[in-house]
Tab-separated table of C-alpha atoms in Angstrom:
chain	number	residue	atom	x	y	z
X	1238	UNK	CA	-22.104	-3.700	-12.284
X	1239	UNK	CA	-24.080	-6.893	-11.701
X	1240	UNK	CA	-23.789	-8.393	-8.260
X	1241	UNK	CA	-22.246	-11.789	-8.119
X	1242	UNK	CA	-22.797	-14.619	-5.484
X	1243	UNK	CA	-19.943	-17.140	-4.561
X	1244	UNK	CA	-19.755	-19.949	-2.067
X	1245	UNK	CA	-17.257	-18.723	0.751
X	1246	UNK	CA	-15.114	-21.806	0.572
X	1247	UNK	CA	-14.406	-25.014	-1.288
X	1248	UNK	CA	-11.969	-27.964	-0.871
X	1249	UNK	CA	-10.443	-29.903	-3.825
X	1250	UNK	CA	-7.892	-32.790	-3.865
X	1251	UNK	CA	-4.784	-32.327	-5.673
X	1252	UNK	CA	-4.866	-33.705	-9.098
X	1253	UNK	CA	-8.695	-33.292	-9.308
X	1254	UNK	CA	-10.648	-30.615	-11.173
X	1255	UNK	CA	-11.877	-27.657	-9.099
X	1256	UNK	CA	-15.146	-26.257	-10.267
X	1257	UNK	CA	-15.766	-22.924	-8.718
X	1258	UNK	CA	-19.312	-21.579	-9.406
X	1259	UNK	CA	-20.560	-18.165	-9.446
X	1260	UNK	CA	-24.160	-16.748	-9.682
X	1261	UNK	CA	-24.755	-13.494	-11.509
X	1262	UNK	CA	-28.442	-13.694	-12.287
X	1263	UNK	CA	-28.753	-9.845	-12.837
X	1264	UNK	CA	-26.060	-9.737	-15.510
X	1265	UNK	CA	-26.811	-7.493	-18.420
X	1266	UNK	CA	-26.131	-8.466	-22.116
X	1267	UNK	CA	-22.938	-6.180	-22.543
X	1268	UNK	CA	-21.381	-7.383	-19.250
X	1269	UNK	CA	-18.495	-9.877	-19.282
X	1270	UNK	CA	-17.621	-12.466	-16.520
X	1271	UNK	CA	-13.949	-12.118	-15.199
X	1272	UNK	CA	-12.112	-14.414	-12.835
X	1273	UNK	CA	-9.233	-13.210	-10.711
X	1274	UNK	CA	-7.493	-15.022	-7.896
X	1275	UNK	CA	-5.379	-13.880	-4.991
X	1276	UNK	CA	-2.737	-16.213	-3.525
X	1277	UNK	CA	-2.146	-15.359	0.095
X	1278	UNK	CA	0.038	-12.160	0.570
X	1279	UNK	CA	-0.090	-11.371	-3.131
X	1280	UNK	CA	-2.033	-9.175	-5.536
X	1281	UNK	CA	-4.817	-10.461	-7.362
X	1282	UNK	CA	-4.098	-12.118	-10.693
X	1283	UNK	CA	-6.160	-12.274	-13.761
X	1284	UNK	CA	-7.254	-15.768	-14.968
X	1285	UNK	CA	-9.835	-15.719	-17.576
X	1286	UNK	CA	-12.743	-13.758	-18.932
X	1287	UNK	CA	-15.846	-14.418	-21.276
X	1288	UNK	CA	-19.024	-12.833	-22.585
X	1289	UNK	CA	-21.172	-15.945	-23.554
X	1290	UNK	CA	-19.048	-18.380	-25.203
X	1291	UNK	CA	-17.101	-20.851	-23.198
X	1292	UNK	CA	-13.396	-19.874	-22.901
X	1293	UNK	CA	-10.148	-21.810	-22.168
X	1294	UNK	CA	-6.600	-20.812	-21.744
X	1295	UNK	CA	-3.496	-22.302	-20.195
X	1296	UNK	CA	-4.836	-21.550	-16.647
X	1297	UNK	CA	-8.431	-22.482	-16.731
X	1298	UNK	CA	-11.711	-22.875	-18.491
X	1299	UNK	CA	-14.867	-20.800	-18.152
X	1300	UNK	CA	-18.189	-22.214	-18.626
X	1301	UNK	CA	-21.026	-19.719	-18.950
X	1302	UNK	CA	-24.662	-20.944	-18.935
X	1303	UNK	CA	-26.767	-20.211	-22.003
X	1304	UNK	CA	-29.043	-17.702	-20.021
X	1305	UNK	CA	-25.701	-16.139	-18.681
X	1306	UNK	CA	-26.962	-16.098	-15.145
X	1307	UNK	CA	-24.211	-18.246	-13.774
X	1308	UNK	CA	-20.764	-19.439	-14.672
X	1309	UNK	CA	-18.190	-21.965	-13.451
X	1310	UNK	CA	-14.301	-21.425	-13.495
X	1311	UNK	CA	-12.668	-24.923	-13.953
X	1312	UNK	CA	-9.175	-25.643	-12.712
X	1313	UNK	CA	-8.633	-29.068	-14.549
X	1314	UNK	CA	-5.818	-30.463	-12.529
X	1315	UNK	CA	-5.651	-28.627	-9.368
X	1316	UNK	CA	-2.324	-28.311	-7.589
X	1317	UNK	CA	-1.373	-26.996	-4.105
X	1318	UNK	CA	-0.196	-23.670	-5.679
X	1319	UNK	CA	-3.774	-23.171	-6.726
X	1320	UNK	CA	-4.901	-22.601	-3.172
X	1321	UNK	CA	-6.191	-19.054	-3.129
X	1322	UNK	CA	-9.150	-16.736	-3.077
X	1323	UNK	CA	-11.101	-16.768	-6.368
X	1324	UNK	CA	-13.035	-13.640	-7.343
X	1325	UNK	CA	-15.860	-13.670	-9.957
X	1326	UNK	CA	-16.549	-10.066	-11.408
X	1327	UNK	CA	-19.125	-8.903	-13.837
X	1328	UNK	CA	-18.142	-5.997	-15.710
X	1329	UNK	CA	-19.330	-4.089	-19.057
X	1330	UNK	CA	-16.648	-3.194	-21.435
X	1331	UNK	CA	-15.881	0.455	-20.729
X	1332	UNK	CA	-12.871	1.110	-22.872
X	1333	UNK	CA	-10.004	2.356	-20.583
X	1334	UNK	CA	-11.848	2.740	-17.491
X	1335	UNK	CA	-10.990	-0.665	-15.915
X	1336	UNK	CA	-12.292	-0.492	-12.303
X	1337	UNK	CA	-12.742	-4.028	-10.715
X	1338	UNK	CA	-15.426	-4.609	-8.013
X	1339	UNK	CA	-14.293	-7.389	-5.965
X	1340	UNK	CA	-16.606	-9.304	-3.619
X	1341	UNK	CA	-15.445	-11.633	-0.868
X	1342	UNK	CA	-14.804	-14.527	-3.420
X	1343	UNK	CA	-14.393	-18.434	-2.783
X	1344	UNK	CA	-11.391	-19.483	-0.739
X	1345	UNK	CA	-10.194	-22.725	-2.535
X	1346	UNK	CA	-8.271	-25.012	-0.355
X	1347	UNK	CA	-6.393	-27.849	-2.346
X	1348	UNK	CA	-5.224	-30.627	-0.313
X	1349	UNK	CA	-2.973	-33.798	-0.731
E	1334	UNK	CA	10.648	-8.001	-17.372
E	1335	UNK	CA	10.017	-6.208	-13.931
E	1336	UNK	CA	6.462	-6.427	-12.598
E	1337	UNK	CA	4.626	-3.606	-10.681
E	1338	UNK	CA	6.735	-2.314	-7.881
E	1339	UNK	CA	5.374	-0.553	-4.790
E	1340	UNK	CA	7.140	1.264	-2.119
E	1341	UNK	CA	7.387	1.108	0.797
E	1342	UNK	CA	6.497	-2.529	1.671
E	1343	UNK	CA	5.425	-1.754	5.196
E	1344	UNK	CA	4.591	1.284	7.068
E	1345	UNK	CA	3.573	2.277	10.435
E	1346	UNK	CA	1.890	5.648	10.949
E	1347	UNK	CA	0.173	7.403	13.660
E	1348	UNK	CA	-3.469	8.617	13.691
E	1349	UNK	CA	-3.636	12.072	12.136
E	1350	UNK	CA	-0.472	11.809	9.914
E	1351	UNK	CA	-0.316	11.785	6.359
E	1352	UNK	CA	1.123	9.055	4.118
E	1353	UNK	CA	2.449	8.804	0.457
E	1354	UNK	CA	2.511	5.314	-1.340
E	1355	UNK	CA	4.207	4.933	-4.561
E	1356	UNK	CA	3.768	2.665	-7.496
E	1357	UNK	CA	5.818	1.967	-10.535
E	1358	UNK	CA	3.899	0.353	-13.467
E	1359	UNK	CA	5.169	-2.183	-15.925
E	1360	UNK	CA	7.099	-0.551	-18.698
E	1361	UNK	CA	4.672	0.385	-21.443
E	1362	UNK	CA	1.388	0.527	-19.204
E	1363	UNK	CA	-0.422	3.878	-19.240
E	1364	UNK	CA	-2.966	2.929	-16.538
E	1365	UNK	CA	-2.513	2.762	-12.998
E	1366	UNK	CA	-5.237	1.899	-10.462
E	1367	UNK	CA	-5.283	1.815	-6.598
E	1368	UNK	CA	-7.150	-0.603	-4.203
E	1369	UNK	CA	-7.488	-0.901	-0.553
E	1370	UNK	CA	-7.745	-4.263	0.961
E	1371	UNK	CA	-8.894	-4.642	4.485
E	1372	UNK	CA	-8.120	-7.984	6.344
E	1373	UNK	CA	-10.815	-10.523	5.321
E	1374	UNK	CA	-12.274	-8.552	2.481
E	1375	UNK	CA	-11.820	-8.154	-1.226
E	1376	UNK	CA	-9.836	-5.171	-2.496
E	1377	UNK	CA	-11.986	-1.929	-2.880
E	1378	UNK	CA	-11.382	0.356	-5.882
E	1379	UNK	CA	-9.939	3.784	-4.893
E	1380	UNK	CA	-8.737	5.499	-7.947
E	1381	UNK	CA	-7.729	4.768	-11.653
E	1382	UNK	CA	-5.517	7.155	-13.788
E	1383	UNK	CA	-4.898	6.539	-17.548
E	1384	UNK	CA	-2.623	8.666	-19.327
E	1385	UNK	CA	-2.447	10.969	-16.259
E	1386	UNK	CA	-6.063	11.638	-16.194
E	1387	UNK	CA	-8.396	10.451	-13.578
E	1388	UNK	CA	-10.544	7.624	-15.151
E	1389	UNK	CA	-12.459	6.603	-11.919
E	1390	UNK	CA	-12.903	7.327	-8.280
E	1391	UNK	CA	-14.307	4.820	-5.699
E	1392	UNK	CA	-16.342	5.713	-2.567
E	1393	UNK	CA	-13.513	6.994	-0.497
E	1394	UNK	CA	-13.303	10.432	1.368
E	1395	UNK	CA	-11.306	13.409	0.137
E	1396	UNK	CA	-8.586	12.448	2.480
E	1397	UNK	CA	-7.614	10.143	-0.384
E	1398	UNK	CA	-5.821	11.664	-3.484
E	1399	UNK	CA	-3.729	10.345	-6.055
E	1400	UNK	CA	-1.828	11.406	-9.242
E	1401	UNK	CA	-0.128	10.043	-12.124
E	1402	UNK	CA	3.352	11.377	-13.470
E	1403	UNK	CA	4.502	11.831	-16.964
E	1404	UNK	CA	6.526	8.442	-16.549
E	1405	UNK	CA	3.197	6.759	-15.667
E	1406	UNK	CA	4.308	6.056	-12.069
E	1407	UNK	CA	1.800	7.017	-9.451
E	1408	UNK	CA	1.353	8.173	-5.804
E	1409	UNK	CA	-1.515	7.577	-3.498
E	1410	UNK	CA	-1.777	10.210	-0.578
E	1411	UNK	CA	-3.763	9.827	2.438
E	1412	UNK	CA	-4.317	12.805	4.879
E	1413	UNK	CA	-5.448	12.779	8.464
E	1414	UNK	CA	-4.998	8.888	8.864
E	1415	UNK	CA	-7.586	6.865	10.866
E	1416	UNK	CA	-7.202	3.565	12.471
E	1417	UNK	CA	-9.697	2.253	9.837
E	1418	UNK	CA	-7.159	3.160	7.082
E	1419	UNK	CA	-5.082	0.249	8.256
E	1420	UNK	CA	-4.925	-1.988	5.236
E	1421	UNK	CA	-3.065	-3.435	2.272
E	1422	UNK	CA	-2.879	-1.025	-0.558
E	1423	UNK	CA	-2.667	-2.467	-3.979
E	1424	UNK	CA	-1.545	-0.833	-7.222
E	1425	UNK	CA	-2.369	-2.373	-10.657
E	1426	UNK	CA	-0.838	-1.268	-13.844
E	1427	UNK	CA	-2.276	-2.078	-17.237
E	1428	UNK	CA	-3.372	-1.168	-20.618
E	1429	UNK	CA	-6.513	0.035	-19.501
E	1430	UNK	CA	-8.498	-3.175	-20.285
E	1431	UNK	CA	-10.137	-4.812	-17.358
E	1432	UNK	CA	-8.411	-8.255	-18.104
E	1433	UNK	CA	-5.106	-6.597	-18.426
E	1434	UNK	CA	-4.302	-5.629	-14.939
E	1435	UNK	CA	-1.108	-6.700	-13.128
E	1436	UNK	CA	-1.203	-6.072	-9.376
E	1437	UNK	CA	1.763	-5.340	-7.379
E	1438	UNK	CA	2.615	-6.934	-3.934
E	1439	UNK	CA	1.037	-4.044	-1.978
E	1440	UNK	CA	2.050	-1.755	0.772
E	1441	UNK	CA	0.828	-2.828	4.180
E	1442	UNK	CA	-0.093	0.394	6.038
E	1443	UNK	CA	-0.610	0.080	9.802
E	1444	UNK	CA	-2.203	3.222	11.646
E	1445	UNK	CA	-1.820	3.077	15.375
């Protein structure tokens, strides 16, 4: 699995967009980008994933650069409940072998 | 619908003892994965079972073992506990797809 690099921490004002970057310069053509988050004292929660096209769901948007070497998770209107550690994970599709390799992630603090 | 359940919630053991952690997946899920999360770090993959077969094993010593039962519930066993085994142990159930993993609240193990 390709290595990812994320800033250790970020702040965001409530109601503003939170843009969380991830660098994955060694990503291979068959590897997807996944984002999970972990709110304090809870298990990680899946947010979104993509291969090369931008993706959007009810939680967030994922923007992947054309060369796929980096991506940005966008929370359009951050709330206090979005305060969490956000993990960017790169993983090839391997059928039913679903191991996740977590790094140290980005700690997002949403403030009033 | 009930989420992933883990038992016990908290556990205190002494060095050298053995521990068994339990996980009940979401109904219909055939995949169960175990992760260890040491304070301040991201979760580290230990095992994945799918349809009662081991589909992946992380870089953990043989003191760690797991199994999955016919009802898809799972146990994680750790023998000869060390102080360094103190961590939050997370169970994730899913369909086997990387993006369809639902984590339980975890078992907090403290080894003294």
